[in-house]
Tab-separated table of C-alpha atoms in Angstrom:
chain	number	residue	atom	x	y	z
V	1	SER	CA	-11.045	10.763	-20.687
V	2	SER	CA	-7.733	10.164	-22.469
V	3	GLY	CA	-6.154	8.736	-19.316
V	4	HIS	CA	-3.516	11.488	-19.247
V	5	VAL	CA	-3.302	13.795	-16.229
V	6	TYR	CA	-2.958	17.535	-16.821
V	7	PHE	CA	-2.024	19.700	-13.852
V	8	THR	CA	-0.474	23.010	-12.785
V	9	LEU	CA	2.418	23.288	-10.343
V	10	LYS	CA	2.353	26.415	-8.197
V	11	ASP	CA	4.573	28.005	-5.578
V	12	GLU	CA	4.391	31.440	-3.965
V	13	HIS	CA	5.391	33.275	-7.145
V	14	ASN	CA	5.176	31.032	-10.219
V	15	THR	CA	3.155	28.416	-12.063
V	16	MET	CA	4.087	25.720	-14.564
V	17	HIS	CA	1.832	23.437	-16.564
V	18	GLY	CA	2.467	19.724	-16.382
V	19	ILE	CA	1.412	16.467	-17.979
V	20	CYS	CA	1.571	12.865	-16.817
V	21	TRP	CA	1.047	10.587	-19.786
V	22	LYS	CA	-1.359	7.663	-19.429
V	23	SER	CA	1.515	5.184	-19.722
V	24	ASN	CA	3.065	6.598	-16.537
V	25	VAL	CA	-0.075	7.228	-14.456
V	26	SER	CA	-0.294	3.626	-13.224
V	27	ARG	CA	3.302	3.803	-11.981
V	28	LEU	CA	2.698	6.754	-9.661
V	29	GLN	CA	2.871	5.952	-5.952
V	30	PHE	CA	-0.247	8.034	-5.205
V	31	SER	CA	-2.998	9.908	-7.036
V	32	LEU	CA	-2.439	13.551	-7.891
V	33	GLU	CA	-4.906	15.826	-6.099
V	34	ASP	CA	-5.421	19.562	-5.750
V	35	GLY	CA	-3.381	21.047	-2.920
V	36	LEU	CA	-0.742	18.353	-2.572
V	37	GLU	CA	2.772	19.549	-1.766
V	38	VAL	CA	5.035	17.550	-4.061
V	39	VAL	CA	8.461	17.236	-5.621
V	40	VAL	CA	8.162	16.486	-9.336
V	41	THR	CA	10.877	15.033	-11.533
V	42	GLY	CA	10.464	15.225	-15.296
V	43	LYS	CA	11.461	16.660	-18.633
V	44	ILE	CA	10.887	20.277	-19.670
V	45	THR	CA	9.354	20.668	-23.117
V	46	THR	CA	7.681	23.449	-25.083
V	47	TYR	CA	4.057	23.653	-26.198
V	48	SER	CA	4.161	25.873	-29.269
V	49	PRO	CA	0.389	26.516	-29.752
V	50	GLN	CA	0.407	28.466	-26.490
V	51	SER	CA	4.080	29.498	-26.468
V	52	ARG	CA	4.743	27.966	-23.075
V	53	TYR	CA	7.028	25.601	-21.250
V	54	GLN	CA	5.662	22.513	-19.526
V	55	ILE	CA	6.992	19.598	-17.523
V	56	ILE	CA	6.398	15.988	-18.564
V	57	LEU	CA	6.120	14.159	-15.242
V	58	GLN	CA	8.287	11.086	-14.754
V	59	ASN	CA	8.167	10.756	-10.964
V	60	VAL	CA	6.429	12.524	-8.062
V	61	GLN	CA	6.970	12.335	-4.305
V	62	TYR	CA	5.348	13.946	-1.299
V	63	ALA	CA	7.333	16.952	-0.073
V	64	GLY	CA	8.392	16.389	3.514
V	65	GLU	CA	7.364	14.024	6.302
V	66	GLY	CA	5.144	16.633	7.949
V	67	TYR	CA	2.901	16.748	4.918
V	68	LEU	CA	2.799	12.946	4.768
V	69	LEU	CA	1.661	12.827	8.394
V	70	LYS	CA	-1.088	15.330	7.647
V	71	ILE	CA	-2.325	13.266	4.687
V	72	LEU	CA	-2.155	10.100	6.778
V	73	GLU	CA	-4.126	11.540	9.698
V	74	GLU	CA	-6.860	12.886	7.413
V	75	ARG	CA	-7.134	9.496	5.731
V	76	ARG	CA	-7.231	7.698	9.092
V	77	LYS	CA	-10.100	9.888	10.337
V	78	LYS	CA	-12.041	9.376	7.108
V	79	LEU	CA	-11.719	5.576	7.223
V	80	LEU	CA	-12.471	5.523	10.954
V	81	LEU	CA	-15.761	7.335	10.362
V	82	GLN	CA	-16.602	4.836	7.617
V	83	GLY	CA	-16.246	1.969	10.109
V	84	PHE	CA	-13.237	0.205	8.619
V	85	PHE	CA	-11.469	0.009	11.995
V	86	ASP	CA	-14.440	-1.078	14.144
V	87	SER	CA	-13.628	-3.986	16.444
V	88	LYS	CA	-17.017	-5.597	15.732
V	89	TYR	CA	-15.806	-6.436	12.218
V	90	LYS	CA	-12.595	-8.142	13.357
V	91	LYS	CA	-12.451	-11.797	12.331
V	92	LYS	CA	-11.381	-14.442	14.829
V	93	LEU	CA	-8.024	-16.034	14.069
V	94	PRO	CA	-7.956	-19.852	13.885
V	95	GLN	CA	-6.165	-21.299	16.911
V	96	PHE	CA	-4.430	-24.064	14.954
V	97	PRO	CA	-4.278	-23.133	11.250
V	98	GLN	CA	-2.988	-25.804	8.894
V	99	LYS	CA	-1.808	-23.384	6.202
V	100	ILE	CA	-0.791	-19.732	6.331
V	101	GLY	CA	-0.449	-17.442	3.326
V	102	VAL	CA	2.268	-14.787	3.507
V	103	ILE	CA	2.289	-11.764	1.199
V	104	THR	CA	5.708	-10.156	1.158
V	105	SER	CA	8.947	-9.865	-0.810
V	106	GLU	CA	10.520	-13.194	-1.692
V	107	SER	CA	14.008	-11.677	-1.433
V	108	GLY	CA	13.652	-9.852	1.899
V	109	ALA	CA	14.666	-11.029	5.353
V	110	VAL	CA	11.045	-10.934	6.537
V	111	ILE	CA	9.878	-14.165	4.888
V	112	ASN	CA	12.885	-16.054	6.245
V	113	ASP	CA	12.189	-14.703	9.717
V	114	ILE	CA	8.515	-15.725	9.555
V	115	VAL	CA	9.310	-19.236	8.268
V	116	HIS	CA	12.002	-19.816	10.901
V	117	ARG	CA	9.802	-18.676	13.776
V	118	ILE	CA	6.885	-20.814	12.627
V	119	LYS	CA	9.137	-23.870	12.263
V	120	ASP	CA	10.567	-23.302	15.745
V	121	ARG	CA	7.190	-22.874	17.428
V	122	PHE	CA	4.496	-24.743	15.506
V	123	PRO	CA	5.592	-26.258	12.183
V	124	ILE	CA	2.860	-25.822	9.558
V	125	GLU	CA	2.757	-25.105	5.852
V	126	VAL	CA	3.554	-21.548	4.739
V	127	ILE	CA	2.651	-20.418	1.209
V	128	LEU	CA	4.398	-17.308	-0.099
V	129	TYR	CA	2.769	-14.901	-2.542
V	130	PRO	CA	5.745	-12.807	-3.758
V	131	SER	CA	4.942	-9.115	-3.717
V	132	LYS	CA	6.717	-5.802	-3.938
V	133	VAL	CA	6.541	-4.060	-0.548
V	134	GLN	CA	7.870	-0.654	-1.582
V	135	GLY	CA	7.373	1.677	-4.507
V	136	SER	CA	4.708	2.225	-7.098
V	137	ASN	CA	3.695	-1.438	-7.593
V	138	ALA	CA	3.509	-2.449	-3.931
V	139	VAL	CA	-0.188	-1.656	-3.395
V	140	THR	CA	-1.260	-3.487	-6.552
V	141	ASP	CA	0.882	-6.522	-5.708
V	142	VAL	CA	-0.404	-6.867	-2.139
V	143	ILE	CA	-4.029	-6.480	-3.266
V	144	LYS	CA	-3.476	-9.155	-5.918
V	145	GLY	CA	-2.077	-11.429	-3.209
V	146	ILE	CA	-5.113	-10.984	-0.956
V	147	LYS	CA	-7.453	-11.641	-3.894
V	148	TYR	CA	-5.403	-14.687	-4.931
V	149	PHE	CA	-5.801	-16.437	-1.581
V	150	ASN	CA	-9.437	-15.387	-1.114
V	151	ASN	CA	-10.431	-16.636	-4.561
V	152	SER	CA	-8.323	-19.793	-4.598
V	153	GLN	CA	-10.225	-22.920	-5.605
V	154	ASN	CA	-7.116	-25.066	-5.324
V	155	PHE	CA	-6.829	-27.089	-2.111
V	156	ASN	CA	-3.043	-26.671	-2.150
V	157	THR	CA	-3.305	-22.865	-1.958
V	158	ARG	CA	-6.360	-22.597	0.290
V	159	VAL	CA	-5.169	-20.976	3.526
V	160	GLU	CA	-6.860	-20.203	6.836
V	161	LEU	CA	-4.820	-17.138	7.728
V	162	LEU	CA	-3.009	-14.343	5.864
V	163	ILE	CA	0.047	-12.359	6.910
V	164	VAL	CA	0.881	-9.123	5.092
V	165	ALA	CA	4.479	-8.343	5.982
V	166	ARG	CA	7.482	-6.119	5.417
V	167	GLY	CA	10.356	-4.857	7.534
V	168	GLY	CA	10.747	-1.392	8.989
V	169	GLY	CA	11.397	1.756	7.004
V	170	SER	CA	10.752	5.457	6.712
V	171	LEU	CA	7.243	6.891	6.633
V	172	GLU	CA	7.562	7.281	2.883
V	173	ASP	CA	8.711	3.657	2.495
V	174	LEU	CA	5.631	2.447	4.374
V	175	MET	CA	3.108	4.659	2.549
V	176	PRO	CA	1.816	1.814	0.322
V	177	PHE	CA	0.402	0.262	3.510
V	178	ASN	CA	-1.566	3.455	4.132
V	179	ASP	CA	-3.343	3.230	0.789
V	180	GLU	CA	-7.156	3.381	0.938
V	181	SER	CA	-7.672	0.651	-1.640
V	182	LEU	CA	-5.440	-1.736	0.327
V	183	VAL	CA	-7.266	-0.929	3.574
V	184	LYS	CA	-10.581	-1.763	1.887
V	185	GLU	CA	-9.197	-5.002	0.428
V	186	ILE	CA	-8.050	-6.172	3.864
V	187	PHE	CA	-11.436	-5.230	5.325
V	188	GLU	CA	-13.262	-7.277	2.674
V	189	SER	CA	-10.994	-10.335	2.970
V	190	LYS	CA	-12.891	-13.468	3.980
V	191	ILE	CA	-9.650	-14.823	5.428
V	192	PRO	CA	-8.382	-13.254	8.690
V	193	VAL	CA	-5.420	-10.932	8.068
V	194	ILE	CA	-2.443	-10.227	10.320
V	195	SER	CA	-0.569	-6.982	9.646
V	196	ALA	CA	3.157	-7.541	10.199
V	197	VAL	CA	4.334	-4.279	8.659
V	198	GLY	CA	7.305	-2.462	10.149
V	199	HIS	CA	8.596	-2.543	13.697
V	200	GLU	CA	6.896	-1.669	16.992
V	201	THR	CA	7.159	2.085	16.400
V	202	ASP	CA	5.882	1.904	12.796
V	203	ILE	CA	2.115	2.387	12.542
V	204	THR	CA	0.181	2.036	9.279
V	205	LEU	CA	-3.506	2.049	8.387
V	206	CYS	CA	-3.191	-1.662	7.604
V	207	ASP	CA	-2.575	-2.177	11.330
V	208	PHE	CA	-5.927	-0.595	12.209
V	209	VAL	CA	-8.018	-2.536	9.685
V	210	SER	CA	-6.366	-5.939	10.052
V	211	ASP	CA	-7.657	-8.559	12.479
V	212	LEU	CA	-4.387	-8.536	14.409
V	213	ARG	CA	-1.232	-6.451	14.386
V	214	ALA	CA	2.085	-8.250	14.876
V	215	PRO	CA	5.094	-5.964	14.224
V	216	THR	CA	8.055	-7.764	12.686
V	217	PRO	CA	10.003	-9.760	13.630
V	218	SER	CA	7.213	-11.470	15.607
């Protein structure tokens, strides 16, 4: 109820109590759950009423790619059963859109690539919603971008198509695009969404729920 997260770290032989203060919870890249295998970075302090040491969590990461793949597959199966990836819900892309909204980093190479390819092939207006595409704020930023375009009452920012994009990276780098809340936001978007996340070999849950997958640099 306080917003803090209290947890216990365990290995084969030992346990240690831990706390993530409310002010840091929103910056975590994923929610803490029972059974996760993690690497925690923090500060060791003492809790005198119980004469014990504890760790104040500052950062947490999944431990190993194998565990990430396990989490990802379980999440994929869950969302598949809930119908988020069904082809019957896919929205038809407009053949000749007049405006396209792009949600990606304003400083990355991806937006320049998208703009150049559109100008070369079919020059139309591209509106960028700058978003983090890696780290703890990426999911929130991309969701805000989808909401921004879907709720826009301004003719100048009303688009007919959305592209969610970022370049390639490791499985851990791309984990924000496997977030359940982002999958659900894409599913609920009234505007068709293209997933342009990673390269041909990079697969994310956003690819399954979007109306079209177009690996960068397409």
